[in-house]
Tab-separated table of C-alpha atoms in Angstrom:
chain	number	residue	atom	x	y	z
A	24	UNK	CA	76.944	93.567	61.590
A	25	UNK	CA	77.852	95.240	64.967
A	26	UNK	CA	80.412	97.958	65.660
A	27	UNK	CA	84.049	97.382	65.183
A	28	UNK	CA	85.599	97.155	68.738
A	29	UNK	CA	88.769	99.012	69.421
A	30	UNK	CA	90.565	98.258	72.570
A	31	UNK	CA	92.624	100.903	74.117
A	32	UNK	CA	95.228	100.146	76.520
A	33	UNK	CA	95.643	102.808	79.581
A	34	UNK	CA	98.493	103.132	81.683
A	35	UNK	CA	97.169	105.658	84.400
A	36	UNK	CA	95.918	109.115	84.119
A	37	UNK	CA	98.259	111.953	83.372
A	38	UNK	CA	101.287	112.260	80.879
A	39	UNK	CA	104.083	112.278	83.512
A	40	UNK	CA	103.131	108.977	85.255
A	41	UNK	CA	100.393	107.376	83.289
A	42	UNK	CA	98.581	107.983	80.023
A	43	UNK	CA	98.799	111.146	78.191
A	44	UNK	CA	95.154	112.163	78.470
A	45	UNK	CA	94.762	114.022	75.386
A	46	UNK	CA	96.189	111.506	73.157
A	47	UNK	CA	93.703	108.934	75.075
A	48	UNK	CA	90.408	111.232	74.580
A	49	UNK	CA	91.109	112.021	71.034
A	50	UNK	CA	91.724	108.522	70.143
A	51	UNK	CA	88.223	107.872	71.783
A	52	UNK	CA	86.782	110.660	69.540
A	53	UNK	CA	88.444	109.465	66.463
A	54	UNK	CA	87.202	105.717	67.347
A	55	UNK	CA	83.653	106.955	68.022
A	56	UNK	CA	83.534	109.338	64.978
A	57	UNK	CA	84.677	106.452	62.691
A	58	UNK	CA	81.598	104.416	63.752
A	59	UNK	CA	83.652	102.060	65.900
A	60	UNK	CA	83.481	101.582	69.957
A	61	UNK	CA	86.298	101.843	72.279
A	62	UNK	CA	86.956	99.241	75.178
A	63	UNK	CA	89.416	100.112	77.891
A	64	UNK	CA	92.077	97.937	79.219
A	65	UNK	CA	94.814	98.462	81.929
A	66	UNK	CA	97.099	96.617	84.158
A	67	UNK	CA	96.003	95.824	87.637
A	68	UNK	CA	99.357	97.183	89.394
A	69	UNK	CA	100.802	99.735	91.182
A	70	UNK	CA	102.214	102.754	89.023
A	71	UNK	CA	106.053	103.154	89.124
A	72	UNK	CA	105.486	106.442	90.647
A	73	UNK	CA	103.255	109.470	91.241
A	74	UNK	CA	104.315	112.791	89.695
A	75	UNK	CA	103.141	116.043	90.992
A	76	UNK	CA	102.167	117.325	87.517
A	77	UNK	CA	102.438	121.061	88.608
A	78	UNK	CA	106.059	120.621	89.645
A	79	UNK	CA	107.371	117.572	87.798
A	80	UNK	CA	108.380	116.063	91.042
A	81	UNK	CA	107.679	112.814	92.626
A	82	UNK	CA	105.238	112.644	95.348
A	83	UNK	CA	105.049	110.288	98.361
A	84	UNK	CA	102.060	108.435	97.097
A	85	UNK	CA	100.908	104.981	95.829
A	86	UNK	CA	98.524	104.966	92.900
A	87	UNK	CA	96.955	101.762	91.035
A	88	UNK	CA	97.215	101.952	87.194
A	89	UNK	CA	93.629	100.329	86.696
A	90	UNK	CA	91.887	102.389	89.027
A	91	UNK	CA	93.480	105.803	87.707
A	92	UNK	CA	92.828	104.793	84.307
A	93	UNK	CA	89.399	104.656	85.093
A	94	UNK	CA	89.080	108.117	85.271
A	95	UNK	CA	89.805	108.736	81.693
A	96	UNK	CA	87.492	105.945	81.023
A	97	UNK	CA	84.403	107.200	83.033
A	98	UNK	CA	84.817	103.679	85.232
A	99	UNK	CA	84.463	101.404	82.223
A	100	UNK	CA	88.122	99.847	82.112
A	101	UNK	CA	88.703	95.921	82.312
A	102	UNK	CA	91.892	94.477	83.750
A	103	UNK	CA	94.531	93.902	80.686
A	104	UNK	CA	94.716	90.076	82.078
A	105	UNK	CA	91.170	89.763	80.563
A	106	UNK	CA	92.254	91.061	77.115
A	107	UNK	CA	91.258	88.670	74.191
A	108	UNK	CA	92.475	89.163	70.724
A	109	UNK	CA	89.185	87.205	69.356
A	110	UNK	CA	87.010	89.888	71.118
A	111	UNK	CA	88.356	92.892	69.615
A	112	UNK	CA	89.291	94.410	65.815
A	113	UNK	CA	92.173	96.545	66.653
A	114	UNK	CA	94.531	97.609	69.850
A	115	UNK	CA	95.518	100.882	70.494
A	116	UNK	CA	98.367	102.123	72.816
A	117	UNK	CA	98.210	105.848	73.553
A	118	UNK	CA	101.238	107.537	74.715
A	119	UNK	CA	102.355	109.208	77.849
A	120	UNK	CA	105.316	107.997	80.193
A	121	UNK	CA	102.841	105.591	81.548
A	122	UNK	CA	103.633	103.410	78.547
A	123	UNK	CA	107.410	103.742	79.345
A	124	UNK	CA	107.140	103.594	83.037
A	125	UNK	CA	104.430	101.100	84.085
A	126	UNK	CA	103.876	99.213	80.775
A	127	UNK	CA	107.249	98.959	80.244
A	128	UNK	CA	110.567	99.965	81.720
A	129	UNK	CA	111.795	102.124	78.460
A	130	UNK	CA	111.923	105.636	80.484
A	131	UNK	CA	114.712	103.981	82.716
A	132	UNK	CA	116.259	101.235	80.673
A	133	UNK	CA	116.013	102.506	76.893
A	134	UNK	CA	116.673	99.562	74.639
A	135	UNK	CA	117.239	97.400	77.446
A	136	UNK	CA	113.570	97.674	78.728
A	137	UNK	CA	111.421	95.152	79.937
A	138	UNK	CA	107.375	95.035	78.924
A	139	UNK	CA	104.921	93.695	81.592
A	140	UNK	CA	103.676	90.173	80.450
A	141	UNK	CA	100.092	91.285	79.679
A	142	UNK	CA	101.152	93.912	77.374
A	143	UNK	CA	103.516	91.344	75.664
A	144	UNK	CA	100.678	88.744	75.514
A	145	UNK	CA	98.253	91.199	74.060
A	146	UNK	CA	100.575	92.302	71.606
A	147	UNK	CA	101.780	88.731	70.247
A	148	UNK	CA	97.872	87.659	70.318
A	149	UNK	CA	97.252	90.655	67.937
A	150	UNK	CA	99.964	89.748	65.660
A	151	UNK	CA	99.038	86.267	65.819
A	152	UNK	CA	95.401	87.109	64.855
A	153	UNK	CA	96.784	89.244	62.171
A	154	UNK	CA	94.844	92.366	63.689
A	155	UNK	CA	96.010	96.000	63.599
A	156	UNK	CA	97.860	97.748	66.440
A	157	UNK	CA	98.127	101.383	66.775
A	158	UNK	CA	100.549	103.342	69.102
A	159	UNK	CA	101.009	106.953	69.544
A	160	UNK	CA	103.801	109.142	70.770
A	161	UNK	CA	106.364	106.925	72.971
A	162	UNK	CA	104.319	103.824	72.969
A	163	UNK	CA	105.564	102.398	69.868
A	164	UNK	CA	109.080	101.536	71.710
A	165	UNK	CA	107.076	98.564	72.956
A	166	UNK	CA	106.136	97.275	69.952
A	167	UNK	CA	109.744	97.550	68.707
A	168	UNK	CA	110.722	95.688	71.929
A	169	UNK	CA	108.440	92.926	71.233
A	170	UNK	CA	108.022	92.667	67.633
A	171	UNK	CA	111.755	93.599	66.510
A	172	UNK	CA	112.363	92.143	63.071
A	173	UNK	CA	112.584	95.410	61.485
A	174	UNK	CA	109.057	96.494	62.277
A	175	UNK	CA	108.662	100.025	60.903
A	176	UNK	CA	107.420	102.647	63.195
A	177	UNK	CA	107.939	106.109	64.282
A	178	UNK	CA	108.471	107.895	67.590
A	179	UNK	CA	109.076	111.182	65.738
A	180	UNK	CA	112.308	112.993	65.336
A	181	UNK	CA	114.414	113.004	68.380
A	182	UNK	CA	117.553	111.291	68.257
A	183	UNK	CA	117.703	109.189	71.475
A	184	UNK	CA	114.344	107.379	71.316
A	185	UNK	CA	115.008	106.869	67.589
A	186	UNK	CA	118.240	105.072	68.301
A	187	UNK	CA	116.998	103.019	71.190
A	188	UNK	CA	114.184	102.064	68.518
A	189	UNK	CA	116.742	100.898	66.146
A	190	UNK	CA	118.705	98.853	68.726
A	191	UNK	CA	115.580	96.951	69.882
A	192	UNK	CA	115.520	95.614	66.094
A	193	UNK	CA	113.047	97.919	64.685
A	194	UNK	CA	113.191	100.087	61.696
A	195	UNK	CA	112.647	103.910	62.796
A	196	UNK	CA	111.036	106.141	60.207
A	197	UNK	CA	111.604	109.802	61.166
A	198	UNK	CA	108.123	111.941	61.224
A	199	UNK	CA	108.269	115.512	61.609
A	200	UNK	CA	104.657	116.506	60.966
A	201	UNK	CA	101.448	115.362	62.812
A	202	UNK	CA	99.246	114.310	59.965
A	203	UNK	CA	101.855	111.351	59.005
A	204	UNK	CA	101.382	108.087	60.197
A	205	UNK	CA	103.887	105.242	59.534
A	206	UNK	CA	102.369	101.868	58.831
A	207	UNK	CA	103.982	98.604	58.722
A	208	UNK	CA	101.870	96.313	56.646
A	209	UNK	CA	103.503	93.078	57.432
A	210	UNK	CA	102.651	93.452	61.050
A	211	UNK	CA	99.792	95.892	60.642
A	212	UNK	CA	101.422	98.423	62.650
A	213	UNK	CA	100.241	102.021	62.486
A	214	UNK	CA	102.232	104.457	64.626
A	215	UNK	CA	102.194	108.457	65.384
A	216	UNK	CA	104.528	110.918	67.024
A	217	UNK	CA	101.802	113.059	68.750
A	218	UNK	CA	103.406	114.738	71.743
A	219	UNK	CA	106.674	113.468	70.989
A	220	UNK	CA	106.651	116.331	68.717
A	221	UNK	CA	105.621	119.793	69.866
A	222	UNK	CA	102.008	119.625	69.176
A	223	UNK	CA	98.859	121.553	70.160
A	224	UNK	CA	95.805	119.365	70.990
A	225	UNK	CA	94.231	120.160	67.603
A	226	UNK	CA	97.641	118.337	66.086
A	227	UNK	CA	96.867	115.405	68.438
A	228	UNK	CA	93.392	115.108	67.276
A	229	UNK	CA	94.565	115.340	63.732
A	230	UNK	CA	97.149	112.528	64.534
A	231	UNK	CA	94.857	110.133	66.496
A	232	UNK	CA	92.315	110.491	63.410
A	233	UNK	CA	95.070	109.507	60.930
A	234	UNK	CA	95.886	106.327	62.913
A	235	UNK	CA	92.241	105.477	63.447
A	236	UNK	CA	91.319	106.097	59.735
A	237	UNK	CA	94.084	104.013	58.650
A	238	UNK	CA	93.331	101.112	61.004
A	239	UNK	CA	89.447	101.317	60.052
A	240	UNK	CA	90.586	100.732	56.630
A	241	UNK	CA	92.631	97.884	57.306
A	242	UNK	CA	89.651	96.088	59.152
A	243	UNK	CA	86.378	97.143	57.116
B	19	UNK	CA	96.168	141.354	67.051
B	20	UNK	CA	96.809	138.307	69.421
B	21	UNK	CA	94.853	135.347	70.097
B	22	UNK	CA	91.537	135.552	71.951
B	23	UNK	CA	92.414	133.751	75.775
B	24	UNK	CA	89.945	131.557	76.908
B	25	UNK	CA	90.219	130.777	80.600
B	26	UNK	CA	89.216	127.455	81.802
B	27	UNK	CA	88.640	126.492	85.378
B	28	UNK	CA	89.296	122.958	86.265
B	29	UNK	CA	88.434	121.529	89.499
B	30	UNK	CA	90.378	118.191	89.731
B	31	UNK	CA	90.766	115.121	87.237
B	32	UNK	CA	88.145	112.965	87.074
B	33	UNK	CA	84.130	112.930	86.945
B	34	UNK	CA	83.484	111.702	90.230
B	35	UNK	CA	85.723	114.050	92.338
B	36	UNK	CA	86.887	116.639	89.793
B	37	UNK	CA	86.787	117.973	86.295
B	38	UNK	CA	84.967	115.607	83.818
B	39	UNK	CA	87.947	114.909	81.513
B	40	UNK	CA	86.221	114.528	78.144
B	41	UNK	CA	84.358	117.951	78.411
B	42	UNK	CA	87.696	119.590	79.523
B	43	UNK	CA	89.678	118.336	76.761
B	44	UNK	CA	86.704	118.816	73.916
B	45	UNK	CA	86.691	122.399	75.377
B	46	UNK	CA	90.363	122.655	74.693
B	47	UNK	CA	90.021	121.306	71.327
B	48	UNK	CA	87.138	123.647	70.438
B	49	UNK	CA	89.017	126.794	71.595
B	50	UNK	CA	92.266	125.770	69.455
B	51	UNK	CA	90.001	124.986	66.574
B	52	UNK	CA	88.599	128.429	66.758
B	53	UNK	CA	91.851	130.154	66.538
B	54	UNK	CA	91.992	131.079	70.453
B	55	UNK	CA	94.166	129.975	73.346
B	56	UNK	CA	93.335	128.222	76.614
B	57	UNK	CA	94.386	129.329	79.823
B	58	UNK	CA	93.994	126.937	82.961
B	59	UNK	CA	93.088	127.932	86.317
B	60	UNK	CA	92.088	125.925	89.543
B	61	UNK	CA	91.892	126.572	93.409
B	62	UNK	CA	94.562	125.758	95.379
B	63	UNK	CA	92.611	123.505	98.001
B	64	UNK	CA	92.235	120.110	98.929
B	65	UNK	CA	89.391	118.122	97.056
B	66	UNK	CA	86.254	117.297	98.908
B	67	UNK	CA	87.222	113.681	98.844
B	68	UNK	CA	89.029	111.103	96.392
B	69	UNK	CA	86.642	108.453	94.563
B	70	UNK	CA	87.795	105.219	93.192
B	71	UNK	CA	86.727	105.704	89.548
B	72	UNK	CA	86.438	101.884	88.956
B	73	UNK	CA	84.184	101.110	92.048
B	74	UNK	CA	82.588	104.473	92.613
B	75	UNK	CA	83.708	104.220	96.239
B	76	UNK	CA	85.620	106.806	98.427
B	77	UNK	CA	89.320	106.252	98.888
B	78	UNK	CA	91.026	106.880	102.093
B	79	UNK	CA	93.394	109.596	100.303
B	80	UNK	CA	93.690	113.291	99.956
B	81	UNK	CA	94.496	115.129	96.909
B	82	UNK	CA	94.681	118.460	95.776
B	83	UNK	CA	92.596	120.333	93.121
B	84	UNK	CA	95.396	122.190	91.555
B	85	UNK	CA	97.803	119.596	91.489
B	86	UNK	CA	95.372	117.111	89.869
B	87	UNK	CA	94.071	119.468	87.682
B	88	UNK	CA	97.768	119.823	86.033
B	89	UNK	CA	97.145	116.344	84.735
B	90	UNK	CA	94.572	117.655	82.011
B	91	UNK	CA	96.471	120.808	81.543
B	92	UNK	CA	99.898	119.274	81.179
B	93	UNK	CA	101.261	121.188	83.862
B	94	UNK	CA	100.121	124.669	82.829
B	95	UNK	CA	97.579	125.711	85.405
B	96	UNK	CA	97.462	128.712	87.597
B	97	UNK	CA	96.029	129.109	90.994
B	98	UNK	CA	92.302	130.446	90.540
B	99	UNK	CA	93.185	133.382	93.040
B	100	UNK	CA	95.732	134.606	90.312
B	101	UNK	CA	92.460	135.061	87.820
B	102	UNK	CA	92.146	138.578	86.540
B	103	UNK	CA	89.069	139.206	84.212
B	104	UNK	CA	90.877	141.995	82.564
B	105	UNK	CA	93.428	139.375	80.920
B	106	UNK	CA	91.031	136.971	79.358
B	107	UNK	CA	88.038	137.092	76.756
B	108	UNK	CA	86.057	134.531	78.242
B	109	UNK	CA	85.735	132.093	81.091
B	110	UNK	CA	84.650	128.392	81.154
B	111	UNK	CA	83.491	125.964	83.659
B	112	UNK	CA	83.767	122.290	82.231
B	113	UNK	CA	81.437	119.794	84.488
B	114	UNK	CA	82.375	116.900	86.359
B	115	UNK	CA	81.412	116.466	90.123
B	116	UNK	CA	84.194	118.977	90.873
B	117	UNK	CA	82.136	121.542	90.067
B	118	UNK	CA	79.571	120.454	92.546
B	119	UNK	CA	81.819	118.956	95.080
B	120	UNK	CA	85.221	121.631	95.212
B	121	UNK	CA	84.184	124.663	93.434
B	122	UNK	CA	80.838	124.566	95.044
B	123	UNK	CA	79.033	122.237	97.302
B	124	UNK	CA	75.958	121.700	95.308
B	125	UNK	CA	76.245	117.910	94.841
B	126	UNK	CA	75.601	118.067	98.816
B	127	UNK	CA	73.253	120.929	99.532
B	128	UNK	CA	71.560	121.459	96.196
B	129	UNK	CA	69.914	125.123	96.125
B	130	UNK	CA	71.471	125.803	99.499
B	131	UNK	CA	75.193	125.267	98.259
B	132	UNK	CA	77.900	127.595	98.821
B	133	UNK	CA	80.338	128.474	96.218
B	134	UNK	CA	84.116	129.030	97.054
B	135	UNK	CA	85.083	132.586	97.143
B	136	UNK	CA	87.544	132.472	94.277
B	137	UNK	CA	85.017	131.215	91.890
B	138	UNK	CA	82.486	133.641	92.913
B	139	UNK	CA	84.842	136.365	92.514
B	140	UNK	CA	86.066	135.197	89.092
B	141	UNK	CA	82.158	135.215	87.802
B	142	UNK	CA	81.352	138.461	89.288
B	143	UNK	CA	84.510	140.096	87.748
B	144	UNK	CA	83.562	138.613	84.396
B	145	UNK	CA	79.857	139.534	84.633
B	146	UNK	CA	80.988	143.117	85.519
B	147	UNK	CA	83.543	143.638	82.652
B	148	UNK	CA	80.717	142.311	80.477
B	149	UNK	CA	82.540	139.230	79.093
B	150	UNK	CA	81.084	135.805	78.138
B	151	UNK	CA	81.056	132.743	80.630
B	152	UNK	CA	80.462	129.221	79.422
B	153	UNK	CA	79.180	126.307	81.544
B	154	UNK	CA	78.992	122.460	80.829
B	155	UNK	CA	77.070	119.712	82.299
B	156	UNK	CA	76.403	120.379	85.912
B	157	UNK	CA	78.676	123.626	86.227
B	158	UNK	CA	75.731	125.951	85.254
B	159	UNK	CA	74.242	125.554	88.775
B	160	UNK	CA	77.320	127.724	90.027
B	161	UNK	CA	76.226	130.537	87.712
B	162	UNK	CA	72.533	130.038	89.015
B	163	UNK	CA	73.863	130.363	92.435
B	164	UNK	CA	76.026	133.468	91.872
B	165	UNK	CA	73.791	135.464	89.262
B	166	UNK	CA	70.539	134.310	90.088
B	167	UNK	CA	68.413	137.229	88.479
B	168	UNK	CA	66.377	134.784	86.165
B	169	UNK	CA	69.828	133.946	84.268
B	170	UNK	CA	68.599	131.587	81.556
B	171	UNK	CA	70.836	128.415	81.455
B	172	UNK	CA	70.481	124.719	81.081
B	173	UNK	CA	71.598	121.409	83.201
B	174	UNK	CA	69.650	119.456	80.736
B	175	UNK	CA	66.445	117.474	81.373
B	176	UNK	CA	66.599	116.017	84.684
B	177	UNK	CA	64.013	116.998	87.378
B	178	UNK	CA	66.118	117.395	90.602
B	179	UNK	CA	68.896	119.956	89.273
B	180	UNK	CA	66.144	121.790	87.237
B	181	UNK	CA	64.186	122.205	90.450
B	182	UNK	CA	67.217	123.387	92.318
B	183	UNK	CA	68.389	125.782	89.322
B	184	UNK	CA	64.935	127.677	89.399
B	185	UNK	CA	65.025	127.631	93.403
B	186	UNK	CA	68.759	129.492	93.311
B	187	UNK	CA	66.760	132.346	91.154
B	188	UNK	CA	67.920	131.177	87.789
B	189	UNK	CA	65.476	130.477	85.008
B	190	UNK	CA	66.068	126.843	83.572
B	191	UNK	CA	65.726	126.278	79.941
B	192	UNK	CA	65.369	122.384	79.353
B	193	UNK	CA	67.534	120.620	76.699
B	194	UNK	CA	67.461	117.248	75.351
B	195	UNK	CA	70.003	117.248	72.685
B	196	UNK	CA	73.769	117.915	72.631
B	197	UNK	CA	73.943	120.437	69.888
B	198	UNK	CA	71.679	123.027	71.679
B	199	UNK	CA	73.262	125.863	73.833
B	200	UNK	CA	71.303	128.050	76.039
B	201	UNK	CA	72.411	131.682	75.861
B	202	UNK	CA	71.446	134.460	78.181
B	203	UNK	CA	72.294	137.557	76.308
B	204	UNK	CA	71.919	139.970	79.367
B	205	UNK	CA	74.776	138.216	81.288
B	206	UNK	CA	76.524	136.337	78.475
B	207	UNK	CA	75.916	133.052	79.848
B	208	UNK	CA	76.396	129.980	77.383
B	209	UNK	CA	75.661	126.657	78.631
B	210	UNK	CA	75.150	123.117	77.407
B	211	UNK	CA	74.163	119.849	79.138
B	212	UNK	CA	76.908	117.550	78.055
B	213	UNK	CA	77.000	114.552	79.994
B	214	UNK	CA	74.043	115.644	82.055
B	215	UNK	CA	72.242	113.676	79.344
B	216	UNK	CA	73.345	110.236	77.895
B	217	UNK	CA	76.172	111.021	75.534
B	218	UNK	CA	79.051	109.723	73.840
B	219	UNK	CA	82.365	111.516	73.383
B	220	UNK	CA	81.335	112.653	69.970
B	221	UNK	CA	78.179	114.434	71.290
B	222	UNK	CA	80.568	116.190	74.114
B	223	UNK	CA	82.714	117.350	71.160
B	224	UNK	CA	79.625	118.705	69.508
B	225	UNK	CA	78.574	120.417	72.607
B	226	UNK	CA	81.734	122.017	73.442
B	227	UNK	CA	82.166	123.421	69.933
B	228	UNK	CA	78.715	124.612	70.126
B	229	UNK	CA	79.441	126.665	73.336
B	230	UNK	CA	82.987	127.740	71.956
B	231	UNK	CA	81.533	129.002	68.916
B	232	UNK	CA	78.903	130.673	70.396
B	233	UNK	CA	81.230	132.457	72.686
B	234	UNK	CA	83.846	133.249	69.894
B	235	UNK	CA	80.861	135.079	68.101
B	236	UNK	CA	80.320	137.269	71.162
B	237	UNK	CA	83.882	138.181	71.590
B	238	UNK	CA	84.916	138.656	67.734
């Protein structure tokens, strides 16, 4: 039997305008340690903007989400339009503002956000195939928007994102530590707050491991 | 007693034109797991070039090493010109072509490479203070150039970089597995090949852990 395939959706490279790098890399490590393999996807589109990560200010530049995501994936990333739920065992969304600025407009529109069609399609096809989806940090907001239906998930313990998650029709479960994951067994959704809480990188590793362990149990 | 401080020198964000992201993140994880803390430095200079990590081709863009390094460090990175050996316990150079294109010209000039002054100064001040330096992947070439004097180190098992390391006056020790580190006890240099060998991310984690464990033993 071949290795289980875990698809990871990237949204750029850097916490303020793309994928949170530590969350993505710790997810990769957890996947490989659990004997599975990663496959990377990212939308082939321009980033909402480019943030200078030193100052937090917007830069007068344009960058492409797929091309920047390739930095984390060392080149091996496919356009999200090619994602096929039949070819993978699980789907993971690491966090970072890319999830809320590129994959969706949650950072700007909160509960009224839009999710890009390729992400919506990927999520719906996984749900239809009854395969698990993991989401870290701010990324569970996307699942709240697309699935709704009282799906249980967490974005940590901050009031504003919790309110928005509930407004989108999901059922938020407050989490204040890094080793707790929230599992929705109807939809096979596994979420953890990661950097939505204060965290060091060892705690991110712990959370990514907990998410991947839970998902590996679901697909074994 | 406070935590040990491990300085990490970044050279951008992405294997082909900056720091190899996995090596940097696994180094951070190893540092935190060993009860120490990371402090990040990078030179405030333009990258040699910008590589599209999807295609491997050069892009018509300019990026700053310090600003791009802040993506890995989540903003907390200082100009390398502010590095002070008195304030840290050890210094680490992760790999990636940034070490050989931005911190030095090794990618272009091999044994005849130049190393930028801030890197040379940081290395010499650590050697003078008798504090350890770790280097992963291609980064030991910089130590070969600056220290020479038959310093023992490894860049893995490929003929060309090995030859260049020896030409620069270091003594190369061939390594073909990921858990072996080479220690030069005269100069307190600890090196490991990481992605200079074929590797998956769990093997990078293993190597980073081995380097940091060895260094923590030296400074305890």
